[in-house]
């Protein structure tokens, strides 16, 4: 008999701010004190939904560095472009995911797609930061565009409930994302009345981010918009029941049991490594956009 994971807490966004002039975000963590329970995830920003008027001007975040972790962007509405100093670039739209491994360091820009802005429209996306273990923090940068067509979609019923496997496995479906530690990342839509039983390995941290809807998670009420439910590592099963049409993201991962030292866009294990990251960025070792 599987043991149910316990809902440890339900959180609203702890802060909200603009990232550059393209991403009006609500932050779920680290602005809420859940670092231990969501490890290996470091940050969850929920951008929008926000309506941008038509413009020919550029909007987004100008070039900035990252080292020691990965940034994962999941698009729900609107289009976003990425370009980095490792020579990688890509544009994602609804249903697509960008999985950018900064590792030893990149400089990149994140912009709203000019063709999207030209006509204007609603932007809605999530950005996650995923930590890397010490052994991979200084490995080569990598970039994966995971298009909607690459992401397996499991139909849960005949009324439109579905589960998309971005990373990890679900019921025989494998997500396309290459990860450095075990991660399960699912985009889930449940129609009102639908149920879903999830099985997450014991000792994997897990949480649910609700974009909108009304759920019961292991019988605990979880409803509204932009809310995070954090579950225990202990236990395996998560029973989700929707009483309204709901959209949520399931995040689970094996915690990385190493010290975390962070300074802005750099996440390393020690303060000395952070000073080195700042120095390497300043001296151009993370490259430049051309
Ligand atoms: Mn960035």
JSON list of N, CA and C and ligand atoms in Angstrom, two decimals, residues 19 61-62 64-66 69 71 82 100 106 108-110 127 129 265, ligand 1:
[
{"chain": "A", "resi": 19, "resn": "UNK", "atom": "N", "xyz": [10.59, 41.59, -14.44]},
{"chain": "A", "resi": 19, "resn": "UNK", "atom": "CA", "xyz": [11.92, 41.18, -14.86]},
{"chain": "A", "resi": 19, "resn": "UNK", "atom": "C", "xyz": [12.14, 41.88, -16.19]},
{"chain": "A", "resi": 61, "resn": "UNK", "atom": "N", "xyz": [14.37, 41.19, -21.26]},
{"chain": "A", "resi": 61, "resn": "UNK", "atom": "CA", "xyz": [15.52, 41.35, -20.38]},
{"chain": "A", "resi": 61, "resn": "UNK", "atom": "C", "xyz": [16.77, 41.41, -21.23]},
{"chain": "A", "resi": 62, "resn": "UNK", "atom": "N", "xyz": [17.54, 42.49, -21.07]},
{"chain": "A", "resi": 62, "resn": "UNK", "atom": "CA", "xyz": [18.79, 42.65, -21.82]},
{"chain": "A", "resi": 62, "resn": "UNK", "atom": "C", "xyz": [19.81, 41.63, -21.32]},
{"chain": "A", "resi": 64, "resn": "UNK", "atom": "N", "xyz": [22.43, 39.33, -19.68]},
{"chain": "A", "resi": 64, "resn": "UNK", "atom": "CA", "xyz": [22.82, 39.13, -18.27]},
{"chain": "A", "resi": 64, "resn": "UNK", "atom": "C", "xyz": [23.38, 37.72, -18.14]},
{"chain": "A", "resi": 65, "resn": "UNK", "atom": "N", "xyz": [24.21, 37.49, -17.13]},
{"chain": "A", "resi": 65, "resn": "UNK", "atom": "CA", "xyz": [24.88, 36.18, -17.01]},
{"chain": "A", "resi": 65, "resn": "UNK", "atom": "C", "xyz": [24.12, 35.20, -16.10]},
{"chain": "A", "resi": 66, "resn": "UNK", "atom": "N", "xyz": [24.46, 33.92, -16.22]},
{"chain": "A", "resi": 66, "resn": "UNK", "atom": "CA", "xyz": [24.06, 32.89, -15.25]},
{"chain": "A", "resi": 66, "resn": "UNK", "atom": "C", "xyz": [25.21, 31.90, -15.14]},
{"chain": "A", "resi": 69, "resn": "UNK", "atom": "N", "xyz": [23.59, 26.64, -12.71]},
{"chain": "A", "resi": 69, "resn": "UNK", "atom": "CA", "xyz": [22.25, 26.03, -12.65]},
{"chain": "A", "resi": 69, "resn": "UNK", "atom": "C", "xyz": [21.60, 26.11, -14.03]},
{"chain": "A", "resi": 71, "resn": "UNK", "atom": "N", "xyz": [18.02, 27.38, -16.34]},
{"chain": "A", "resi": 71, "resn": "UNK", "atom": "CA", "xyz": [16.76, 28.13, -16.37]},
{"chain": "A", "resi": 71, "resn": "UNK", "atom": "C", "xyz": [15.81, 27.40, -17.34]},
{"chain": "A", "resi": 82, "resn": "UNK", "atom": "N", "xyz": [15.07, 33.55, -26.93]},
{"chain": "A", "resi": 82, "resn": "UNK", "atom": "CA", "xyz": [16.30, 33.45, -26.14]},
{"chain": "A", "resi": 82, "resn": "UNK", "atom": "C", "xyz": [17.49, 33.46, -27.09]},
{"chain": "A", "resi": 100, "resn": "UNK", "atom": "N", "xyz": [17.56, 25.73, -20.57]},
{"chain": "A", "resi": 100, "resn": "UNK", "atom": "CA", "xyz": [18.88, 26.33, -20.79]},
{"chain": "A", "resi": 100, "resn": "UNK", "atom": "C", "xyz": [19.79, 25.97, -19.62]},
{"chain": "A", "resi": 106, "resn": "UNK", "atom": "N", "xyz": [26.86, 31.41, -19.08]},
{"chain": "A", "resi": 106, "resn": "UNK", "atom": "CA", "xyz": [26.48, 32.05, -20.34]},
{"chain": "A", "resi": 106, "resn": "UNK", "atom": "C", "xyz": [26.00, 33.46, -20.04]},
{"chain": "A", "resi": 108, "resn": "UNK", "atom": "N", "xyz": [22.98, 35.75, -21.59]},
{"chain": "A", "resi": 108, "resn": "UNK", "atom": "CA", "xyz": [21.87, 35.63, -22.55]},
{"chain": "A", "resi": 108, "resn": "UNK", "atom": "C", "xyz": [20.89, 36.78, -22.42]},
{"chain": "A", "resi": 109, "resn": "UNK", "atom": "N", "xyz": [20.03, 36.88, -23.43]},
{"chain": "A", "resi": 109, "resn": "UNK", "atom": "CA", "xyz": [18.91, 37.83, -23.36]},
{"chain": "A", "resi": 109, "resn": "UNK", "atom": "C", "xyz": [17.62, 37.05, -23.54]},
{"chain": "A", "resi": 110, "resn": "UNK", "atom": "N", "xyz": [16.57, 37.54, -22.89]},
{"chain": "A", "resi": 110, "resn": "UNK", "atom": "CA", "xyz": [15.25, 36.92, -22.98]},
{"chain": "A", "resi": 110, "resn": "UNK", "atom": "C", "xyz": [14.28, 38.02, -23.38]},
{"chain": "A", "resi": 127, "resn": "UNK", "atom": "N", "xyz": [9.00, 30.61, -15.31]},
{"chain": "A", "resi": 127, "resn": "UNK", "atom": "CA", "xyz": [10.43, 30.31, -15.34]},
{"chain": "A", "resi": 127, "resn": "UNK", "atom": "C", "xyz": [10.83, 29.65, -14.03]},
{"chain": "A", "resi": 129, "resn": "UNK", "atom": "N", "xyz": [14.19, 27.86, -11.94]},
{"chain": "A", "resi": 129, "resn": "UNK", "atom": "CA", "xyz": [15.63, 27.67, -11.87]},
{"chain": "A", "resi": 129, "resn": "UNK", "atom": "C", "xyz": [15.85, 26.31, -11.21]},
{"chain": "A", "resi": 265, "resn": "UNK", "atom": "N", "xyz": [22.53, 36.09, -10.18]},
{"chain": "A", "resi": 265, "resn": "UNK", "atom": "CA", "xyz": [22.36, 35.08, -11.22]},
{"chain": "A", "resi": 265, "resn": "UNK", "atom": "C", "xyz": [23.38, 33.94, -11.15]},
{"chain": "B", "resi": 1, "resn": "LIG", "atom": "MN1", "xyz": [18.12, 34.81, -17.55]}
]
